[in-house]
């Protein structure tokens, strides 16, 4: 795999002069494969790699389907500077929260404590050592021991929250972050991390509120201010995607949803919107007779497109049962055409 900010064309396996249809087909195929892995893999590192790939695919789709962005990207590629997101904030799941708080009133490099009973446990150091070795099961056990042995250690609760977050135990992560906030109300980090949990769930207003609190507590840290801005942008994007879907501009709505999904993967309505829009795109490959008779899939090529888009939609975590049923029926009829078990006219 190329790096997430690497060559989009190599990532998608297409030539640099690929047309729009080729880009759409390639990204739909790749997203179908990798989105499923991002949400279902039991292995933490494998899931993080898949999430990174999904984010890279969404960036590639966004840049290659916008003529102006693609022209700019091609110029960077020719110049040997393909990093499209050099200023992008780090992904929430990439690294654990720092051991020490950013420079603020308590001074640099000071572990977060809450009075004498907040002293850190040796179990916390062991947990950090396990994190550094990527032994996350051991780290989880040791972090739990740390919170049990020193229940007023805000740092222990912060690390436990991050470890739960890696397992997508969102309720457990949020509870641990809130405990860390209660024990160290002046620390911006648990607000930042709790904001990421809210964002993943699609609760963007709540995420923005936590990021704003982090920015208030750590005004010298640009990361927190950038998070507030990103949340505001995403709130606007989600509103626009809903409006575009309602207006029948499904491909535009999809493009916005793809820009959101890697940060708001737990947002069920966002998944359903992607599924609905993909279903409409798939329907576009059917022929609609002028005499008002039933639409049909006119060729094997059209059937392959219908199947690809419907399959890509089903790779998302859809909760709309009627939509899921329709997509499966679309795949069934497309397969009949592809395998010549039915004539295209039918």
mmCIF file of C-alpha atoms in Angstrom:
data_model
loop_
_atom_site.group_PDB
_atom_site.id
_atom_site.type_symbol
_atom_site.label_atom_id
_atom_site.label_comp_id
_atom_site.label_asym_id
_atom_site.label_seq_id
_atom_site.Cartn_x
_atom_site.Cartn_y
_atom_site.Cartn_z
ATOM 1 C CA UNK A 1 0.000 0.000 0.000
ATOM 2 C CA UNK A 2 1.112 3.525 -0.679
ATOM 3 C CA UNK A 3 1.128 5.883 2.224
ATOM 4 C CA UNK A 4 -2.204 7.547 2.979
ATOM 5 C CA UNK A 5 -0.927 10.787 1.454
ATOM 6 C CA UNK A 6 0.768 9.000 -1.425
ATOM 7 C CA UNK A 7 -0.016 8.555 -5.115
ATOM 8 C CA UNK A 8 -3.796 8.401 -5.537
ATOM 9 C CA UNK A 9 -3.511 6.673 -8.891
ATOM 10 C CA UNK A 10 -1.338 3.889 -7.509
ATOM 11 C CA UNK A 11 -3.659 3.577 -4.517
ATOM 12 C CA UNK A 12 -6.644 3.020 -6.837
ATOM 13 C CA UNK A 13 -4.742 0.985 -9.428
ATOM 14 C CA UNK A 14 -5.725 3.279 -12.315
ATOM 15 C CA UNK A 15 -3.745 5.280 -14.900
ATOM 16 C CA UNK A 16 -3.110 8.970 -14.351
ATOM 17 C CA UNK A 17 -5.378 9.862 -17.284
ATOM 18 C CA UNK A 18 -8.322 7.820 -15.965
ATOM 19 C CA UNK A 19 -11.704 9.380 -16.662
ATOM 20 C CA UNK A 20 -14.360 10.168 -14.066
ATOM 21 C CA UNK A 21 -16.223 6.888 -14.518
ATOM 22 C CA UNK A 22 -13.024 4.896 -13.965
ATOM 23 C CA UNK A 23 -12.212 6.849 -10.793
ATOM 24 C CA UNK A 24 -15.727 6.318 -9.417
ATOM 25 C CA UNK A 25 -15.678 2.596 -10.173
ATOM 26 C CA UNK A 26 -12.214 2.095 -8.673
ATOM 27 C CA UNK A 27 -12.996 3.999 -5.475
ATOM 28 C CA UNK A 28 -16.335 2.224 -5.039
ATOM 29 C CA UNK A 29 -14.612 -1.152 -5.406
ATOM 30 C CA UNK A 30 -11.801 -0.304 -2.976
ATOM 31 C CA UNK A 31 -14.103 1.324 -0.415
ATOM 32 C CA UNK A 32 -16.330 -1.744 -0.456
ATOM 33 C CA UNK A 33 -13.339 -3.913 0.499
ATOM 34 C CA UNK A 34 -11.685 -1.680 3.054
ATOM 35 C CA UNK A 35 -14.691 -0.155 4.805
ATOM 36 C CA UNK A 36 -15.811 -3.620 5.830
ATOM 37 C CA UNK A 37 -12.380 -4.415 7.255
ATOM 38 C CA UNK A 38 -12.286 -1.101 9.118
ATOM 39 C CA UNK A 39 -15.488 -1.909 10.967
ATOM 40 C CA UNK A 40 -15.219 -5.663 11.506
ATOM 41 C CA UNK A 41 -11.584 -6.668 12.001
ATOM 42 C CA UNK A 42 -11.019 -7.997 15.549
ATOM 43 C CA UNK A 43 -7.340 -7.065 15.357
ATOM 44 C CA UNK A 44 -6.611 -3.502 16.467
ATOM 45 C CA UNK A 45 -3.646 -2.901 14.168
ATOM 46 C CA UNK A 46 -5.440 -4.405 11.178
ATOM 47 C CA UNK A 47 -8.469 -2.221 11.884
ATOM 48 C CA UNK A 48 -6.330 0.897 12.141
ATOM 49 C CA UNK A 49 -4.603 0.060 8.845
ATOM 50 C CA UNK A 50 -7.999 -0.409 7.214
ATOM 51 C CA UNK A 51 -9.283 2.884 8.650
ATOM 52 C CA UNK A 52 -6.186 4.624 7.314
ATOM 53 C CA UNK A 53 -6.812 3.091 3.887
ATOM 54 C CA UNK A 54 -10.474 4.187 3.914
ATOM 55 C CA UNK A 55 -9.416 7.753 4.774
ATOM 56 C CA UNK A 56 -6.836 7.695 1.958
ATOM 57 C CA UNK A 57 -9.417 6.395 -0.520
ATOM 58 C CA UNK A 58 -11.877 9.110 0.445
ATOM 59 C CA UNK A 59 -9.192 11.753 -0.038
ATOM 60 C CA UNK A 60 -8.287 10.288 -3.422
ATOM 61 C CA UNK A 61 -11.944 10.252 -4.497
ATOM 62 C CA UNK A 62 -12.498 13.817 -3.341
ATOM 63 C CA UNK A 63 -9.426 15.173 -5.127
ATOM 64 C CA UNK A 64 -9.637 13.191 -8.346
ATOM 65 C CA UNK A 65 -13.331 13.921 -8.966
ATOM 66 C CA UNK A 66 -12.984 17.691 -8.558
ATOM 67 C CA UNK A 67 -11.342 19.116 -11.711
ATOM 68 C CA UNK A 68 -9.597 21.958 -9.893
ATOM 69 C CA UNK A 69 -8.390 19.776 -7.023
ATOM 70 C CA UNK A 70 -7.230 17.121 -9.471
ATOM 71 C CA UNK A 71 -5.261 19.655 -11.508
ATOM 72 C CA UNK A 72 -3.568 20.892 -8.345
ATOM 73 C CA UNK A 73 -2.897 17.327 -7.220
ATOM 74 C CA UNK A 74 -1.374 16.414 -10.595
ATOM 75 C CA UNK A 75 0.935 19.405 -10.325
ATOM 76 C CA UNK A 76 2.058 18.283 -6.869
ATOM 77 C CA UNK A 77 2.528 14.749 -8.139
ATOM 78 C CA UNK A 78 4.664 15.962 -11.015
ATOM 79 C CA UNK A 79 6.716 18.008 -8.553
ATOM 80 C CA UNK A 80 7.165 14.982 -6.301
ATOM 81 C CA UNK A 81 5.114 16.387 -3.384
ATOM 82 C CA UNK A 82 2.013 14.234 -3.119
ATOM 83 C CA UNK A 83 1.132 14.897 0.508
ATOM 84 C CA UNK A 84 -2.360 16.322 0.201
ATOM 85 C CA UNK A 85 -3.029 16.561 3.911
ATOM 86 C CA UNK A 86 0.236 17.812 5.395
ATOM 87 C CA UNK A 87 -1.619 20.081 7.798
ATOM 88 C CA UNK A 88 -4.362 17.620 8.711
ATOM 89 C CA UNK A 89 -4.964 16.862 12.380
ATOM 90 C CA UNK A 90 -3.853 13.443 13.505
ATOM 91 C CA UNK A 91 -6.469 10.683 13.461
ATOM 92 C CA UNK A 92 -8.019 10.015 16.846
ATOM 93 C CA UNK A 93 -7.095 6.330 16.755
ATOM 94 C CA UNK A 94 -3.494 6.786 15.615
ATOM 95 C CA UNK A 95 -1.704 7.504 18.892
ATOM 96 C CA UNK A 96 -2.608 7.496 22.559
ATOM 97 C CA UNK A 97 -2.922 10.771 24.425
ATOM 98 C CA UNK A 98 0.464 12.180 25.482
ATOM 99 C CA UNK A 99 1.740 11.155 28.888
ATOM 100 C CA UNK A 100 2.097 14.732 30.000
ATOM 101 C CA UNK A 101 -0.199 17.659 29.453
ATOM 102 C CA UNK A 102 0.741 20.434 27.014
ATOM 103 C CA UNK A 103 2.518 23.468 28.423
ATOM 104 C CA UNK A 104 0.120 25.223 30.761
ATOM 105 C CA UNK A 105 -0.199 26.239 34.400
ATOM 106 C CA UNK A 106 1.124 22.953 35.810
ATOM 107 C CA UNK A 107 4.277 23.303 33.718
ATOM 108 C CA UNK A 108 5.723 21.123 30.982
ATOM 109 C CA UNK A 109 6.087 17.411 31.421
ATOM 110 C CA UNK A 110 4.061 17.097 34.598
ATOM 111 C CA UNK A 111 1.860 14.006 34.955
ATOM 112 C CA UNK A 112 -1.763 14.785 35.669
ATOM 113 C CA UNK A 113 -2.557 14.225 39.338
ATOM 114 C CA UNK A 114 -5.351 15.236 41.659
ATOM 115 C CA UNK A 115 -3.957 15.733 45.117
ATOM 116 C CA UNK A 116 -1.920 13.202 47.132
ATOM 117 C CA UNK A 117 -4.311 10.364 46.362
ATOM 118 C CA UNK A 118 -3.839 11.027 42.669
ATOM 119 C CA UNK A 119 -0.266 9.733 42.544
ATOM 120 C CA UNK A 120 0.339 7.421 39.621
ATOM 121 C CA UNK A 121 0.588 3.670 40.104
ATOM 122 C CA UNK A 122 3.449 1.459 38.890
ATOM 123 C CA UNK A 123 0.692 -0.274 36.938
ATOM 124 C CA UNK A 124 0.344 2.869 34.842
ATOM 125 C CA UNK A 125 4.010 2.751 33.837
ATOM 126 C CA UNK A 126 3.583 -0.901 32.918
ATOM 127 C CA UNK A 127 0.537 -0.007 30.855
ATOM 128 C CA UNK A 128 2.494 2.639 28.976
ATOM 129 C CA UNK A 129 5.305 0.163 28.349
ATOM 130 C CA UNK A 130 2.778 -2.294 26.928
ATOM 131 C CA UNK A 131 1.290 0.401 24.690
ATOM 132 C CA UNK A 132 4.739 1.184 23.345
ATOM 133 C CA UNK A 133 5.187 -2.524 22.564
ATOM 134 C CA UNK A 134 1.675 -2.573 21.035
ATOM 135 C CA UNK A 135 0.639 -5.217 23.556
ATOM 136 C CA UNK A 136 -2.812 -3.711 23.920
ATOM 137 C CA UNK A 137 -4.435 -6.571 25.825
ATOM 138 C CA UNK A 138 -1.725 -6.329 28.471
ATOM 139 C CA UNK A 139 -2.045 -2.553 28.495
ATOM 140 C CA UNK A 140 -5.783 -2.812 29.085
ATOM 141 C CA UNK A 141 -5.304 -5.128 32.059
ATOM 142 C CA UNK A 142 -2.572 -2.917 33.519
ATOM 143 C CA UNK A 143 -4.562 0.294 33.016
ATOM 144 C CA UNK A 144 -7.521 -1.247 34.806
ATOM 145 C CA UNK A 145 -5.231 -2.248 37.673
ATOM 146 C CA UNK A 146 -3.894 1.316 37.753
ATOM 147 C CA UNK A 147 -7.368 2.822 38.054
ATOM 148 C CA UNK A 148 -8.238 0.286 40.750
ATOM 149 C CA UNK A 149 -5.053 0.865 42.744
ATOM 150 C CA UNK A 150 -5.022 4.672 42.322
ATOM 151 C CA UNK A 151 -8.611 5.629 41.499
ATOM 152 C CA UNK A 152 -7.797 9.343 41.671
ATOM 153 C CA UNK A 153 -5.106 9.161 39.006
ATOM 154 C CA UNK A 154 -6.502 11.180 36.116
ATOM 155 C CA UNK A 155 -3.688 9.925 33.880
ATOM 156 C CA UNK A 156 -4.685 6.306 34.486
ATOM 157 C CA UNK A 157 -8.298 7.010 33.566
ATOM 158 C CA UNK A 158 -7.189 8.928 30.494
ATOM 159 C CA UNK A 159 -5.117 6.015 29.228
ATOM 160 C CA UNK A 160 -7.880 3.532 30.065
ATOM 161 C CA UNK A 161 -10.275 5.671 28.047
ATOM 162 C CA UNK A 162 -7.951 5.620 25.062
ATOM 163 C CA UNK A 163 -7.535 1.843 25.260
ATOM 164 C CA UNK A 164 -11.302 1.364 25.418
ATOM 165 C CA UNK A 165 -11.634 3.749 22.480
ATOM 166 C CA UNK A 166 -9.300 1.550 20.430
ATOM 167 C CA UNK A 167 -11.674 -1.357 21.006
ATOM 168 C CA UNK A 168 -14.604 0.838 19.987
ATOM 169 C CA UNK A 169 -16.026 0.543 23.492
ATOM 170 C CA UNK A 170 -17.430 4.031 23.108
ATOM 171 C CA UNK A 171 -19.492 4.083 26.307
ATOM 172 C CA UNK A 172 -16.567 2.783 28.342
ATOM 173 C CA UNK A 173 -14.158 5.264 26.770
ATOM 174 C CA UNK A 174 -16.499 8.191 27.382
ATOM 175 C CA UNK A 175 -16.992 7.161 31.019
ATOM 176 C CA UNK A 176 -13.228 6.954 31.592
ATOM 177 C CA UNK A 177 -12.627 10.334 29.953
ATOM 178 C CA UNK A 178 -15.335 11.933 32.088
ATOM 179 C CA UNK A 179 -13.695 10.494 35.210
ATOM 180 C CA UNK A 180 -10.369 11.948 34.088
ATOM 181 C CA UNK A 181 -12.069 15.322 33.556
ATOM 182 C CA UNK A 182 -13.585 15.207 37.042
ATOM 183 C CA UNK A 183 -10.212 14.401 38.632
ATOM 184 C CA UNK A 184 -8.199 16.943 36.611
ATOM 185 C CA UNK A 185 -10.637 19.672 35.516
ATOM 186 C CA UNK A 186 -7.811 21.856 34.222
ATOM 187 C CA UNK A 187 -6.473 19.285 31.746
ATOM 188 C CA UNK A 188 -7.567 19.819 28.121
ATOM 189 C CA UNK A 189 -6.597 16.315 26.923
ATOM 190 C CA UNK A 190 -9.605 14.297 28.139
ATOM 191 C CA UNK A 191 -11.908 16.927 26.622
ATOM 192 C CA UNK A 192 -10.118 16.481 23.307
ATOM 193 C CA UNK A 193 -10.372 12.702 23.490
ATOM 194 C CA UNK A 194 -14.032 12.769 24.567
ATOM 195 C CA UNK A 195 -14.700 15.087 21.636
ATOM 196 C CA UNK A 196 -13.248 12.447 19.314
ATOM 197 C CA UNK A 197 -15.633 9.840 20.733
ATOM 198 C CA UNK A 198 -18.591 12.171 20.118
ATOM 199 C CA UNK A 199 -17.341 12.892 16.610
ATOM 200 C CA UNK A 200 -17.045 9.187 15.793
ATOM 201 C CA UNK A 201 -20.667 8.741 16.825
ATOM 202 C CA UNK A 202 -21.719 11.675 14.657
ATOM 203 C CA UNK A 203 -22.599 13.860 17.668
ATOM 204 C CA UNK A 204 -20.767 16.779 16.112
ATOM 205 C CA UNK A 205 -22.268 19.531 18.284
ATOM 206 C CA UNK A 206 -21.172 17.664 21.423
ATOM 207 C CA UNK A 207 -17.733 17.084 19.854
ATOM 208 C CA UNK A 208 -17.381 20.778 19.119
ATOM 209 C CA UNK A 209 -18.272 21.641 22.712
ATOM 210 C CA UNK A 210 -15.528 19.355 24.075
ATOM 211 C CA UNK A 211 -12.964 20.666 21.584
ATOM 212 C CA UNK A 212 -13.896 24.226 22.554
ATOM 213 C CA UNK A 213 -13.339 23.383 26.225
ATOM 214 C CA UNK A 214 -9.944 21.881 25.373
ATOM 215 C CA UNK A 215 -9.061 25.045 23.452
ATOM 216 C CA UNK A 216 -10.147 27.158 26.432
ATOM 217 C CA UNK A 217 -7.974 25.145 28.823
ATOM 218 C CA UNK A 218 -5.021 24.907 26.438
ATOM 219 C CA UNK A 219 -5.136 28.110 24.382
ATOM 220 C CA UNK A 220 -1.511 27.766 23.325
ATOM 221 C CA UNK A 221 -2.170 24.430 21.590
ATOM 222 C CA UNK A 222 -3.209 24.870 17.950
ATOM 223 C CA UNK A 223 -4.457 21.285 17.788
ATOM 224 C CA UNK A 224 -7.481 22.105 19.934
ATOM 225 C CA UNK A 225 -8.425 25.184 17.919
ATOM 226 C CA UNK A 226 -8.111 23.203 14.697
ATOM 227 C CA UNK A 227 -10.422 20.545 16.135
ATOM 228 C CA UNK A 228 -13.088 23.169 16.835
ATOM 229 C CA UNK A 229 -12.829 24.416 13.267
ATOM 230 C CA UNK A 230 -12.991 20.879 11.838
ATOM 231 C CA UNK A 231 -16.106 20.109 13.870
ATOM 232 C CA UNK A 232 -17.776 23.263 12.584
ATOM 233 C CA UNK A 233 -16.877 22.336 9.000
ATOM 234 C CA UNK A 234 -18.240 18.825 9.499
ATOM 235 C CA UNK A 235 -21.493 20.158 10.975
ATOM 236 C CA UNK A 236 -21.913 22.242 7.843
ATOM 237 C CA UNK A 237 -21.001 19.312 5.603
ATOM 238 C CA UNK A 238 -23.545 17.020 7.199
ATOM 239 C CA UNK A 239 -26.257 19.650 6.854
ATOM 240 C CA UNK A 240 -25.365 20.160 3.190
ATOM 241 C CA UNK A 241 -25.287 16.430 2.473
ATOM 242 C CA UNK A 242 -28.829 16.060 3.808
ATOM 243 C CA UNK A 243 -30.001 19.034 1.712
ATOM 244 C CA UNK A 244 -28.322 17.694 -1.435
ATOM 245 C CA UNK A 245 -29.925 14.283 -0.982
ATOM 246 C CA UNK A 246 -33.323 15.919 -0.583
ATOM 247 C CA UNK A 247 -32.695 17.927 -3.774
ATOM 248 C CA UNK A 248 -31.852 14.762 -5.707
ATOM 249 C CA UNK A 249 -28.177 15.667 -6.083
ATOM 250 C CA UNK A 250 -27.071 12.272 -4.862
ATOM 251 C CA UNK A 251 -23.531 12.163 -6.226
ATOM 252 C CA UNK A 252 -22.715 15.497 -4.610
ATOM 253 C CA UNK A 253 -24.219 14.271 -1.342
ATOM 254 C CA UNK A 254 -22.104 11.130 -1.597
ATOM 255 C CA UNK A 255 -18.908 13.099 -2.083
ATOM 256 C CA UNK A 256 -19.595 15.037 1.117
ATOM 257 C CA UNK A 257 -20.495 11.863 3.025
ATOM 258 C CA UNK A 258 -17.229 10.259 1.956
ATOM 259 C CA UNK A 259 -15.400 13.277 3.371
ATOM 260 C CA UNK A 260 -17.153 12.691 6.701
ATOM 261 C CA UNK A 261 -17.267 8.925 7.105
ATOM 262 C CA UNK A 262 -13.689 8.310 8.238
ATOM 263 C CA UNK A 263 -14.208 10.715 11.175
ATOM 264 C CA UNK A 264 -17.850 9.867 11.918
ATOM 265 C CA UNK A 265 -17.882 6.144 11.217
ATOM 266 C CA UNK A 266 -20.259 5.402 14.076
ATOM 267 C CA UNK A 267 -22.938 7.758 12.701
ATOM 268 C CA UNK A 268 -25.700 5.364 11.623
ATOM 269 C CA UNK A 269 -27.673 7.964 9.655
ATOM 270 C CA UNK A 270 -24.566 8.837 7.661
ATOM 271 C CA UNK A 271 -24.215 5.173 6.668
ATOM 272 C CA UNK A 272 -27.860 5.054 5.619
ATOM 273 C CA UNK A 273 -27.496 8.244 3.580
ATOM 274 C CA UNK A 274 -24.519 6.751 1.751
ATOM 275 C CA UNK A 275 -26.520 3.590 1.114
ATOM 276 C CA UNK A 276 -29.520 5.515 -0.216
ATOM 277 C CA UNK A 277 -27.412 7.666 -2.500
ATOM 278 C CA UNK A 278 -25.478 4.678 -3.836
ATOM 279 C CA UNK A 279 -28.767 2.913 -4.504
ATOM 280 C CA UNK A 280 -29.920 5.870 -6.596
ATOM 281 C CA UNK A 281 -26.627 5.876 -8.510
ATOM 282 C CA UNK A 282 -27.089 2.150 -9.189
ATOM 283 C CA UNK A 283 -30.615 2.818 -10.457
ATOM 284 C CA UNK A 284 -29.120 5.239 -12.961
ATOM 285 C CA UNK A 285 -27.728 2.296 -14.912
ATOM 286 C CA UNK A 286 -31.241 0.969 -15.542
ATOM 287 C CA UNK A 287 -33.253 1.905 -18.621
ATOM 288 C CA UNK A 288 -36.568 3.648 -18.021
ATOM 289 C CA UNK A 289 -38.884 3.132 -21.033
ATOM 290 C CA UNK A 290 -40.837 6.159 -22.227
ATOM 291 C CA UNK A 291 -44.043 4.125 -22.356
ATOM 292 C CA UNK A 292 -44.052 3.868 -18.565
ATOM 293 C CA UNK A 293 -43.304 0.141 -18.437
ATOM 294 C CA UNK A 294 -41.011 -1.242 -15.751
ATOM 295 C CA UNK A 295 -37.350 -0.195 -15.844
ATOM 296 C CA UNK A 296 -34.795 -2.849 -16.670
ATOM 297 C CA UNK A 297 -31.031 -3.428 -16.766
ATOM 298 C CA UNK A 298 -30.133 -3.103 -20.463
ATOM 299 C CA UNK A 299 -26.784 -4.899 -20.678
ATOM 300 C CA UNK A 300 -24.185 -6.955 -18.858
ATOM 301 C CA UNK A 301 -22.009 -3.849 -18.476
ATOM 302 C CA UNK A 302 -24.892 -1.988 -16.863
ATOM 303 C CA UNK A 303 -25.570 -5.011 -14.643
ATOM 304 C CA UNK A 304 -21.942 -4.979 -13.490
ATOM 305 C CA UNK A 305 -22.294 -1.302 -12.519
ATOM 306 C CA UNK A 306 -25.543 -1.965 -10.666
ATOM 307 C CA UNK A 307 -23.930 -4.838 -8.768
ATOM 308 C CA UNK A 308 -20.815 -2.840 -7.912
ATOM 309 C CA UNK A 309 -22.724 0.146 -6.526
ATOM 310 C CA UNK A 310 -25.236 -1.994 -4.640
ATOM 311 C CA UNK A 311 -22.443 -4.127 -3.171
ATOM 312 C CA UNK A 312 -20.531 -1.002 -2.149
ATOM 313 C CA UNK A 313 -23.646 0.302 -0.396
ATOM 314 C CA UNK A 314 -24.054 -2.951 1.512
ATOM 315 C CA UNK A 315 -20.473 -2.694 2.790
ATOM 316 C CA UNK A 316 -21.653 0.151 5.036
ATOM 317 C CA UNK A 317 -23.464 -0.471 8.315
ATOM 318 C CA UNK A 318 -27.003 0.076 7.075
ATOM 319 C CA UNK A 319 -29.881 -0.060 9.536
ATOM 320 C CA UNK A 320 -32.635 0.639 6.989
ATOM 321 C CA UNK A 321 -33.989 -2.873 6.393
ATOM 322 C CA UNK A 322 -36.031 -1.880 3.343
ATOM 323 C CA UNK A 323 -32.936 -0.388 1.742
ATOM 324 C CA UNK A 324 -30.887 -3.500 2.501
ATOM 325 C CA UNK A 325 -33.592 -5.689 0.946
ATOM 326 C CA UNK A 326 -33.705 -3.554 -2.204
ATOM 327 C CA UNK A 327 -29.914 -3.570 -2.606
ATOM 328 C CA UNK A 328 -29.796 -7.358 -2.292
ATOM 329 C CA UNK A 329 -32.536 -7.657 -4.906
ATOM 330 C CA UNK A 330 -30.567 -5.357 -7.206
ATOM 331 C CA UNK A 331 -27.525 -7.602 -6.873
ATOM 332 C CA UNK A 332 -29.641 -10.695 -7.526
ATOM 333 C CA UNK A 333 -31.120 -9.305 -10.759
ATOM 334 C CA UNK A 334 -27.740 -7.966 -11.868
ATOM 335 C CA UNK A 335 -26.199 -11.407 -11.360
ATOM 336 C CA UNK A 336 -28.939 -12.920 -13.495
ATOM 337 C CA UNK A 337 -28.002 -10.598 -16.356
ATOM 338 C CA UNK A 338 -24.259 -11.097 -15.901
ATOM 339 C CA UNK A 339 -24.633 -14.894 -15.838
ATOM 340 C CA UNK A 340 -27.119 -14.743 -18.744
ATOM 341 C CA UNK A 341 -29.814 -16.389 -16.667
ATOM 342 C CA UNK A 342 -32.115 -13.611 -17.847
ATOM 343 C CA UNK A 343 -32.273 -11.470 -20.945
ATOM 344 C CA UNK A 344 -31.296 -7.804 -20.354
ATOM 345 C CA UNK A 345 -34.781 -6.663 -21.406
ATOM 346 C CA UNK A 346 -36.186 -8.372 -18.344
#
